[in-house]
CSV table of C-alpha atoms in Angstrom, one decimal:
chain,number,residue,atom,x,y,z
A,30,MET,CA,117.1,102.7,65.3
A,31,ALA,CA,116.1,99.4,63.6
A,32,ASP,CA,119.6,99.2,62.1
A,33,GLN,CA,121.3,99.5,65.5
A,34,ARG,CA,119.2,96.7,66.9
A,35,LEU,CA,120.0,94.5,64.0
A,36,LYS,CA,123.7,95.3,64.4
A,37,ARG,CA,123.5,94.4,68.1
A,38,LYS,CA,121.8,91.1,67.3
A,39,ARG,CA,124.7,90.2,65.0
A,40,VAL,CA,127.5,91.5,67.3
A,41,TRP,CA,126.5,89.6,70.5
A,42,PRO,CA,126.5,86.1,69.1
A,43,SER,CA,129.9,86.7,67.5
A,44,LEU,CA,131.3,88.2,70.7
A,45,LEU,CA,130.0,85.3,72.9
A,46,ALA,CA,131.4,82.8,70.4
A,47,ARG,CA,134.9,84.4,70.7
A,48,VAL,CA,134.7,84.4,74.5
A,49,ASN,CA,133.7,80.7,74.4
A,50,LEU,CA,136.7,79.9,72.2
A,51,VAL,CA,139.1,81.6,74.6
A,52,LEU,CA,137.6,79.7,77.5
A,53,LEU,CA,137.9,76.5,75.5
A,54,ALA,CA,141.6,77.1,74.8
A,55,LEU,CA,142.2,77.9,78.5
A,56,CYS,CA,140.5,74.7,79.6
A,57,ALA,CA,142.4,72.6,77.1
A,58,ALA,CA,145.7,74.0,78.3
A,59,ALA,CA,144.7,73.5,82.0
A,60,THR,CA,143.6,69.9,81.2
A,61,VAL,CA,147.0,69.1,79.7
A,62,VAL,CA,148.8,70.5,82.7
A,63,PHE,CA,146.7,68.8,85.3
A,64,ALA,CA,146.8,65.5,83.4
A,65,ILE,CA,150.6,65.6,83.3
A,66,ARG,CA,150.7,66.3,87.0
A,67,TYR,CA,148.2,63.6,87.9
A,68,PHE,CA,149.6,60.8,85.8
A,69,GLY,CA,153.2,61.9,86.3
A,70,ALA,CA,152.9,61.6,90.1
A,71,ASP,CA,155.1,58.8,91.7
A,72,GLY,CA,152.0,57.4,93.5
A,73,ALA,CA,149.4,58.0,96.1
A,74,PRO,CA,150.3,60.3,99.0
A,75,ALA,CA,150.9,58.7,102.4
A,76,GLY,CA,147.7,57.4,103.9
A,77,HIS,CA,145.9,57.1,100.6
A,78,THR,CA,145.6,54.6,97.8
A,79,GLU,CA,144.4,57.1,95.1
A,80,ARG,CA,146.6,59.8,93.5
A,81,SER,CA,146.1,63.4,94.6
A,82,GLY,CA,145.3,66.1,92.1
A,83,TRP,CA,142.2,64.5,90.6
A,84,ALA,CA,139.9,67.4,91.5
A,85,PRO,CA,141.3,70.1,89.2
A,86,LEU,CA,141.7,67.5,86.4
A,87,ILE,CA,138.0,66.4,86.6
A,88,ALA,CA,136.9,70.1,86.7
A,89,SER,CA,139.0,71.1,83.7
A,90,VAL,CA,137.8,68.0,81.7
A,91,VAL,CA,134.2,68.7,82.4
A,92,LEU,CA,134.5,72.4,81.5
A,93,LEU,CA,136.5,71.6,78.4
A,94,LEU,CA,133.8,69.3,77.1
A,95,LEU,CA,131.1,71.8,78.0
A,96,PHE,CA,132.8,74.7,76.1
A,97,LEU,CA,133.5,72.3,73.2
A,98,SER,CA,129.8,71.4,72.9
A,99,ILE,CA,128.9,75.1,73.0
A,100,ALA,CA,131.4,75.8,70.2
A,101,LEU,CA,130.0,73.0,68.0
A,102,LEU,CA,126.2,73.6,68.7
A,103,LYS,CA,126.4,77.4,68.7
A,104,PRO,CA,123.5,78.2,71.0
A,105,PHE,CA,124.2,81.9,70.6
A,106,ARG,CA,122.0,81.8,67.5
A,107,LEU,CA,119.1,81.5,70.0
A,108,SER,CA,117.7,78.4,68.6
A,109,GLY,CA,115.5,76.7,71.2
A,110,ARG,CA,116.5,73.3,70.1
A,111,ARG,CA,120.3,74.1,70.2
A,112,CYS,CA,120.0,75.7,73.6
A,113,ALA,CA,118.0,72.8,75.0
A,114,LEU,CA,120.7,70.4,73.7
A,115,VAL,CA,123.5,72.4,75.3
A,116,SER,CA,121.5,72.4,78.5
A,117,ALA,CA,121.1,68.6,78.5
A,118,ILE,CA,124.8,68.1,77.7
A,119,ALA,CA,125.9,70.4,80.5
A,120,SER,CA,123.6,68.6,83.0
A,121,VAL,CA,125.0,65.2,81.9
A,122,LEU,CA,128.6,66.4,82.1
A,123,PHE,CA,128.1,67.7,85.6
A,124,ALA,CA,126.4,64.5,86.7
A,125,LEU,CA,129.2,62.4,85.2
A,126,GLY,CA,131.7,64.5,87.0
A,127,ILE,CA,129.9,63.9,90.3
A,128,GLY,CA,129.8,60.2,89.6
A,129,THR,CA,133.6,60.1,88.9
A,130,VAL,CA,134.3,61.8,92.2
A,131,TRP,CA,132.2,59.3,94.0
A,132,GLN,CA,134.1,56.4,92.4
A,133,ILE,CA,137.5,57.9,93.3
A,134,VAL,CA,136.5,58.7,96.9
A,135,SER,CA,134.9,55.3,97.5
A,136,HIS,CA,137.9,53.4,96.2
A,137,ASP,CA,140.4,55.4,98.2
A,138,ARG,CA,141.5,53.3,101.2
A,139,VAL,CA,142.4,56.1,103.6
A,140,THR,CA,144.7,55.1,106.5
A,141,ASP,CA,145.9,58.6,107.6
A,142,THR,CA,143.2,58.5,110.3
A,143,ILE,CA,145.3,56.1,112.4
A,144,VAL,CA,146.0,57.5,115.8
A,145,GLY,CA,149.6,58.4,116.4
A,146,THR,CA,152.5,56.4,114.9
A,147,PRO,CA,151.5,53.1,113.0
A,148,LEU,CA,153.4,49.9,113.9
A,149,MET,CA,153.8,47.1,111.4
A,150,ASP,CA,156.1,44.7,113.3
A,151,ASP,CA,158.1,44.2,116.5
A,152,GLN,CA,161.0,46.3,115.1
A,153,ASP,CA,158.7,49.3,114.7
A,154,SER,CA,157.6,49.1,118.3
A,155,ARG,CA,161.2,48.6,119.6
A,156,THR,CA,162.5,51.6,117.6
A,157,TYR,CA,159.7,53.8,118.8
A,158,LEU,CA,160.3,52.9,122.5
A,159,ARG,CA,164.1,53.3,122.2
A,160,LYS,CA,163.6,56.8,120.7
A,161,LEU,CA,161.0,57.9,123.3
A,162,LEU,CA,162.4,56.2,126.4
A,163,PRO,CA,166.2,56.1,125.8
A,164,GLY,CA,168.0,54.3,128.6
A,165,VAL,CA,164.8,53.6,130.6
A,166,LYS,CA,164.3,50.1,131.8
A,167,ILE,CA,160.8,48.9,130.8
A,168,ARG,CA,158.8,45.7,131.1
A,169,GLU,CA,157.1,44.9,127.9
A,170,ILE,CA,153.7,43.2,128.0
A,171,PRO,CA,152.7,41.7,124.6
A,172,THR,CA,149.0,42.4,124.0
A,173,GLY,CA,146.6,41.2,121.3
A,174,VAL,CA,143.1,42.0,120.3
A,175,PHE,CA,140.4,40.1,118.3
A,176,ILE,CA,137.3,42.0,117.4
A,177,GLN,CA,134.0,40.3,116.9
A,178,GLY,CA,131.6,43.2,116.6
A,179,ALA,CA,131.5,47.0,116.1
A,180,LYS,CA,128.2,48.9,115.8
A,181,PHE,CA,127.6,52.6,115.8
A,182,THR,CA,124.9,53.3,118.4
A,183,ASP,CA,125.1,57.1,118.2
A,184,PRO,CA,126.8,59.6,116.0
A,185,GLN,CA,129.6,59.8,118.5
A,186,GLU,CA,129.4,56.4,120.2
A,187,VAL,CA,130.3,52.9,119.0
A,188,GLU,CA,129.9,49.5,120.7
A,189,VAL,CA,132.8,47.1,120.4
A,190,SER,CA,133.1,43.5,121.5
A,191,GLY,CA,135.8,40.9,121.2
A,192,TYR,CA,138.7,39.4,123.1
A,193,VAL,CA,142.0,40.8,124.5
A,194,TRP,CA,144.9,38.8,125.7
A,195,GLN,CA,148.3,39.3,127.3
A,196,ARG,CA,151.5,37.3,127.6
A,197,TYR,CA,153.4,37.9,130.8
A,198,PRO,CA,157.1,37.6,131.7
A,199,LYS,CA,158.1,35.4,134.6
A,200,GLY,CA,157.8,36.9,138.0
A,201,MET,CA,155.2,39.5,137.1
A,202,PRO,CA,152.9,40.2,140.1
A,203,GLU,CA,149.2,39.2,139.8
A,204,LYS,CA,148.1,42.7,140.7
A,205,ASP,CA,149.9,44.2,137.6
A,206,MET,CA,148.2,41.8,135.2
A,207,GLY,CA,145.2,43.0,133.1
A,208,VAL,CA,144.3,45.7,130.6
A,209,VAL,CA,142.3,48.9,131.0
A,210,PHE,CA,140.1,50.7,128.4
A,211,PRO,CA,140.2,54.3,129.5
A,212,GLU,CA,137.8,55.7,126.9
A,213,ALA,CA,134.8,53.7,127.9
A,214,PRO,CA,132.8,56.4,129.8
A,215,ASP,CA,130.1,54.2,131.1
A,216,GLY,CA,132.3,51.3,132.2
A,217,TYR,CA,132.5,47.9,130.5
A,218,THR,CA,132.4,44.2,131.1
A,219,LEU,CA,135.8,42.3,131.1
A,220,ASP,CA,135.2,38.6,131.7
A,221,GLU,CA,138.2,36.3,132.0
A,222,ALA,CA,138.0,33.7,129.2
A,223,TYR,CA,141.2,31.8,129.9
A,224,ASP,CA,144.3,31.7,132.1
A,225,THR,CA,146.9,29.2,130.9
A,226,VAL,CA,150.6,28.7,129.9
A,227,ASN,CA,151.4,29.0,126.2
A,228,THR,CA,153.8,26.8,124.1
A,229,SER,CA,156.7,29.2,125.0
A,230,GLY,CA,156.1,28.7,128.7
A,231,GLN,CA,154.7,32.1,129.3
A,232,ARG,CA,151.6,32.8,131.3
A,233,LEU,CA,148.7,33.7,129.0
A,234,LYS,CA,145.5,35.4,130.1
A,235,GLY,CA,142.6,36.4,128.0
A,236,TRP,CA,139.3,38.3,128.5
A,237,HIS,CA,136.1,38.9,126.6
A,238,PHE,CA,135.1,42.5,126.6
A,239,ASN,CA,132.0,44.5,125.6
A,240,LEU,CA,132.3,48.2,125.8
A,241,THR,CA,130.8,51.4,124.4
A,242,LEU,CA,133.4,54.0,123.3
A,243,ARG,CA,132.6,57.7,123.0
A,244,GLN,CA,134.8,59.2,120.2
A,245,HIS,CA,134.7,62.1,117.9
A,246,PHE,CA,133.8,61.1,114.3
A,247,ASN,CA,133.8,63.5,111.4
A,248,TYR,CA,130.7,63.2,109.2
A,249,GLN,CA,131.5,66.0,106.8
A,250,LYS,CA,131.7,63.5,103.9
A,251,TYR,CA,128.5,61.6,104.8
A,252,PRO,CA,127.5,59.2,103.3
A,253,LEU,CA,130.9,58.6,101.6
A,254,ASP,CA,132.6,59.0,105.0
A,255,LYS,CA,135.3,56.7,106.4
A,256,GLN,CA,135.8,56.5,110.2
A,257,ASN,CA,138.5,55.2,112.5
A,258,ILE,CA,137.4,53.3,115.6
A,259,TRP,CA,140.3,53.0,118.1
A,260,LEU,CA,140.7,50.9,121.2
A,261,ARG,CA,143.0,52.8,123.6
A,262,LEU,CA,144.7,50.3,126.0
A,263,TRP,CA,146.5,50.9,129.3
A,264,THR,CA,148.3,48.5,131.6
A,265,ASN,CA,146.6,47.6,134.8
A,266,ALA,CA,149.5,49.4,136.6
A,267,ALA,CA,149.3,52.7,134.9
A,268,PHE,CA,152.2,55.3,135.1
A,269,THR,CA,154.8,52.6,135.8
A,270,ASN,CA,157.6,51.2,133.6
A,271,ASP,CA,155.2,48.5,132.2
A,272,VAL,CA,154.6,49.1,128.5
A,273,LEU,CA,152.1,47.4,126.3
A,274,VAL,CA,153.5,46.2,123.0
A,275,PRO,CA,151.5,44.6,120.1
A,276,ASP,CA,151.6,40.8,120.2
A,277,PHE,CA,152.6,40.5,116.5
A,278,ALA,CA,153.7,36.9,117.1
A,279,SER,CA,150.1,35.9,117.4
A,280,TYR,CA,149.1,37.3,114.0
A,281,PRO,CA,150.2,36.7,110.4
A,282,PRO,CA,152.7,39.3,108.9
A,283,TRP,CA,150.9,42.6,109.4
A,284,LYS,CA,149.5,44.6,106.6
A,285,TYR,CA,146.6,47.0,106.2
A,286,GLY,CA,143.8,44.4,105.8
A,287,GLU,CA,141.4,42.8,108.2
A,288,ILE,CA,143.8,41.1,110.6
A,289,GLY,CA,142.5,40.7,114.1
A,290,LEU,CA,138.8,40.7,112.9
A,291,ASP,CA,136.2,38.0,113.0
A,292,GLN,CA,135.3,36.9,109.5
A,293,ASP,CA,131.6,37.1,110.5
A,294,ILE,CA,132.1,40.5,112.2
A,295,VAL,CA,128.8,42.5,112.7
A,296,THR,CA,129.1,46.1,111.7
A,297,SER,CA,125.6,47.2,110.7
A,298,GLY,CA,125.8,49.4,107.6
A,299,TRP,CA,129.6,49.6,107.7
A,300,ALA,CA,132.5,47.5,106.3
A,301,PRO,CA,136.0,47.3,107.9
A,302,TYR,CA,138.8,47.7,105.5
A,303,TYR,CA,141.9,48.0,107.6
A,304,THR,CA,143.3,47.3,111.1
A,305,ALA,CA,146.4,48.8,112.6
A,306,TRP,CA,148.4,49.0,115.8
A,307,SER,CA,149.8,52.3,116.8
A,308,TYR,CA,151.4,54.3,119.6
A,309,GLY,CA,150.0,57.6,120.8
A,310,GLN,CA,151.7,60.0,123.1
A,311,HIS,CA,149.8,62.2,125.5
A,312,ASN,CA,151.2,65.2,127.4
A,313,TYR,CA,149.5,64.8,130.8
A,314,THR,CA,149.4,67.7,133.3
A,315,MET,CA,149.8,65.4,136.3
A,316,THR,CA,151.8,62.3,137.3
A,317,GLN,CA,148.9,60.5,139.1
A,318,GLY,CA,150.9,60.6,142.3
A,319,VAL,CA,153.7,58.3,141.0
A,320,THR,CA,156.3,61.0,141.4
A,321,ASP,CA,156.5,64.7,142.1
A,322,TRP,CA,155.9,67.0,139.1
A,323,ASN,CA,159.3,68.7,139.5
A,324,LYS,CA,161.2,65.3,139.1
A,325,PRO,CA,162.1,63.7,135.8
A,326,PHE,CA,159.1,61.9,134.5
A,327,VAL,CA,158.2,60.6,131.0
A,328,ALA,CA,154.8,58.9,130.5
A,329,ALA,CA,155.0,55.7,128.5
A,330,PRO,CA,153.3,55.7,125.1
A,331,GLU,CA,149.8,54.4,124.9
A,332,LEU,CA,148.9,51.5,122.7
A,333,TYR,CA,146.0,51.8,120.2
A,334,PHE,CA,144.2,49.2,118.0
A,335,ASN,CA,142.6,51.0,115.0
A,336,ILE,CA,139.8,49.8,112.9
A,337,GLY,CA,139.1,51.6,109.6
A,338,MET,CA,135.5,51.6,108.7
A,339,GLU,CA,133.8,52.7,105.5
A,340,ARG,CA,130.1,53.3,105.2
A,341,LYS,CA,128.1,51.2,102.8
A,342,TRP,CA,127.1,54.3,101.0
A,343,ALA,CA,125.0,53.1,98.1
A,344,GLY,CA,121.8,52.7,100.1
A,345,PRO,CA,121.8,56.0,102.0
A,346,LEU,CA,123.0,58.0,99.0
A,347,THR,CA,120.5,56.5,96.5
A,348,GLY,CA,117.6,57.0,98.9
A,349,ARG,CA,118.4,60.6,99.6
A,350,LEU,CA,119.1,61.5,96.0
A,351,LEU,CA,115.9,59.9,94.8
A,352,GLN,CA,114.0,62.0,97.3
A,353,SER,CA,115.9,65.1,96.3
A,354,PHE,CA,115.4,64.3,92.6
A,355,PHE,CA,111.6,64.2,92.9
A,356,ILE,CA,111.6,67.5,94.8
A,357,ALA,CA,113.8,69.0,92.1
A,358,ALA,CA,111.6,67.6,89.3
A,359,ILE,CA,108.5,69.3,90.9
A,360,MET,CA,110.4,72.6,91.0
A,361,PHE,CA,111.3,72.1,87.3
A,362,LEU,CA,107.8,71.4,86.2
A,363,ALA,CA,106.6,74.6,88.0
A,364,LEU,CA,108.7,76.6,85.6
A,365,PHE,CA,106.4,75.6,82.7
A,366,VAL,CA,103.5,77.2,84.6
A,367,TYR,CA,105.1,80.6,85.0
A,368,THR,CA,104.2,82.7,82.0
A,369,LYS,CA,103.7,86.3,80.8
A,370,ASP,CA,101.1,85.2,78.2
A,371,ASP,CA,97.8,86.5,79.5
A,372,THR,CA,95.9,84.0,77.3
A,373,ARG,CA,97.5,81.1,79.2
A,374,ASN,CA,97.2,82.4,82.7
A,375,PRO,CA,93.5,81.4,83.2
A,376,ARG,CA,94.4,77.9,82.1
A,377,PHE,CA,97.4,77.5,84.5
A,378,GLY,CA,96.0,79.6,87.3
A,379,PHE,CA,99.3,81.4,87.5
A,380,SER,CA,99.6,84.3,90.0
A,381,THR,CA,102.6,85.8,91.8
A,382,TRP,CA,101.1,84.8,95.2
A,383,THR,CA,100.5,81.2,94.0
A,384,ALA,CA,104.2,81.0,92.9
A,385,ILE,CA,105.4,82.4,96.2
A,386,SER,CA,103.3,79.9,98.2
A,387,PHE,CA,104.6,77.0,96.1
A,388,ALA,CA,108.2,78.1,96.6
A,389,VAL,CA,107.7,78.4,100.4
A,390,THR,CA,106.2,74.9,100.5
A,391,LEU,CA,109.1,73.4,98.6
A,392,LEU,CA,111.5,75.2,100.9
A,393,LEU,CA,109.9,73.6,103.9
A,394,VAL,CA,110.1,70.2,102.3
A,395,VAL,CA,113.9,70.7,101.7
A,396,VAL,CA,114.4,71.9,105.3
A,397,VAL,CA,112.7,68.8,106.7
A,398,ASP,CA,114.9,66.6,104.5
A,399,GLN,CA,118.0,68.5,105.7
A,400,THR,CA,117.0,68.1,109.3
A,401,GLN,CA,116.7,64.3,108.9
A,402,ILE,CA,120.3,64.2,107.5
A,403,ARG,CA,121.4,66.4,110.5
A,404,GLU,CA,119.9,63.9,112.9
A,405,ILE,CA,121.8,61.0,111.3
A,406,ALA,CA,125.1,62.8,111.3
A,407,GLY,CA,124.7,64.5,114.7
A,408,ASP,CA,127.6,66.8,114.0
A,409,THR,CA,128.0,70.5,114.0
A,410,SER,CA,129.8,70.6,110.6
A,411,LEU,CA,127.9,70.5,107.3
A,412,THR,CA,127.6,67.1,105.8
A,413,TYR,CA,128.1,66.4,102.1
A,414,LEU,CA,124.4,65.7,101.4
A,415,GLU,CA,123.4,68.9,103.0
A,416,TYR,CA,125.2,70.8,100.2
A,417,PHE,CA,122.6,69.4,97.9
A,418,ALA,CA,119.9,71.0,100.1
A,419,ILE,CA,121.9,74.3,99.8
A,420,ALA,CA,121.9,74.0,96.0
A,421,GLN,CA,118.1,73.5,96.1
A,422,TYR,CA,117.8,76.6,98.4
A,423,ILE,CA,119.6,78.6,95.7
A,424,VAL,CA,117.5,77.3,92.9
A,425,ILE,CA,114.2,77.8,94.9
A,426,MET,CA,115.2,81.4,95.5
A,427,GLY,CA,115.9,81.7,91.8
A,428,ILE,CA,112.4,80.3,91.0
A,429,PHE,CA,110.9,82.7,93.5
A,430,ALA,CA,112.7,85.7,91.9
A,431,ASN,CA,111.6,84.5,88.5
A,432,ALA,CA,108.0,84.3,89.5
A,433,ILE,CA,108.0,87.8,91.0
A,434,LEU,CA,109.6,89.3,87.9
A,435,ILE,CA,107.1,87.5,85.6
A,436,GLY,CA,104.2,88.8,87.6
A,437,SER,CA,105.5,92.3,87.6
A,438,GLU,CA,105.3,94.9,84.9
A,439,THR,CA,109.1,94.8,84.5
A,440,LYS,CA,110.2,94.2,80.9
A,441,ILE,CA,113.1,91.7,80.9
A,442,ARG,CA,114.0,90.4,77.4
A,443,ALA,CA,115.7,87.2,78.8
A,444,LEU,CA,112.4,86.2,80.5
A,445,GLU,CA,110.3,87.2,77.5
A,446,TRP,CA,112.3,85.1,75.1
A,447,LYS,CA,110.1,82.2,74.1
A,448,ASP,CA,107.9,82.8,77.1
A,449,ASN,CA,110.3,82.2,80.0
A,450,LEU,CA,112.3,79.4,78.3
A,451,LEU,CA,115.7,80.7,79.5
A,452,PRO,CA,115.1,79.9,83.2
A,453,THR,CA,113.8,76.5,82.2
A,454,LEU,CA,116.9,75.7,80.2
A,455,LEU,CA,119.2,76.9,83.0
A,456,TYR,CA,117.5,74.9,85.8
A,457,TRP,CA,119.2,71.5,85.6
A,458,PRO,CA,122.7,72.8,84.6
A,459,VAL,CA,122.6,75.3,87.5
A,460,LEU,CA,121.3,72.8,90.1
A,461,ILE,CA,123.6,69.9,89.1
A,462,GLY,CA,126.5,72.3,88.4
A,463,LEU,CA,126.2,73.6,92.0
A,464,PHE,CA,126.2,70.1,93.4
A,465,PHE,CA,129.2,69.3,91.2
A,466,ALA,CA,131.1,72.3,92.6
A,467,PHE,CA,130.1,71.4,96.2
A,468,THR,CA,131.2,67.8,95.5
A,469,LEU,CA,134.7,69.0,94.5
A,470,PHE,CA,134.8,71.4,97.4
A,471,VAL,CA,134.0,68.7,100.0
A,472,PHE,CA,136.1,65.8,98.8
A,473,ALA,CA,139.1,67.8,97.4
A,474,THR,CA,139.8,69.7,100.6
């Protein structure tokens, strides 16, 4: 019997070492394949500035380094010092993987949130209109926008202020002049700022506006989210042959930058990183009385001015992670109290009921923290930071199960090894590893 146990002790380390070598080889091969795909790509996909394919590459590199450290340190020999070192290396690797993802995501200038078809110059708008309205005689009204402020007042509302102007062709009736913002649900102020004739002899009218827009914003990647604020513009004579076109002549050559924005724009926690004109087409189920439904009718495209905004994420992310770190640290320290050693129980005051009460208290703290995040996002989908709460829920349940098993008469060799050292060593790799997996899931999909 003793010989069989000794043989098992010798077989298991050897078997685990072989499995680790196989996984190491697979990760090395995967790393090479993903690296060739990533660095061999022609460039970033449309609407992005960062190459795609970084998620599997980061995952394979982290796992490769982890299995390599296991192969070198050989924790299968059940040395407490070797196991602790592997645990620390795994935690650091997962943390570095998370930080790498943050850097890639924060530097990716996403423009695929632009509504409809982007327009970069007059030729783009003419081509679009000819394709959509072939043979239709239209009256183009050059329209420009200058934004002075954009502030999120609610998770689904944003307040925008600035100036809008139009240049009119000769003979245009006064009643047809003006611009409408159809997505301002509570109305808006549009004060005439000037009415003059420009250097080309065209009549020029401008207004100052202040409006609140209700739009759907996606906070799934909060606080590393990027949002697109758009101004939807109609002519004052809707459903006619008047079509708004971007007044590109009033701007420098257009590119994805901050054209059309005040240099001292007020954004409160956000930073604009692009502006863009675009056309959006809506399939209305009415003609607004302009013509009968059974007669030929094509609605003119609607003009949009888009503002790409990125959240200043360092503050919100650091604050939340510090709070979560201290909660996680308290949970970790609790593992040193859980023991099967009856001589240490009086000193620590350990009991199964005490452990359960402690786990429930921590659970409530995490729930409150998640509720605060939910109030900020105000969205039905899970936000990125909430996945850290989910990771903590999983770990708390693990601590809860560990306490029950320690307090019971059940004999589990893994828990008895060095008086509950295994759960302590697994704590940080499991917690940070879960968050690393959630990070890849959120930002790579």
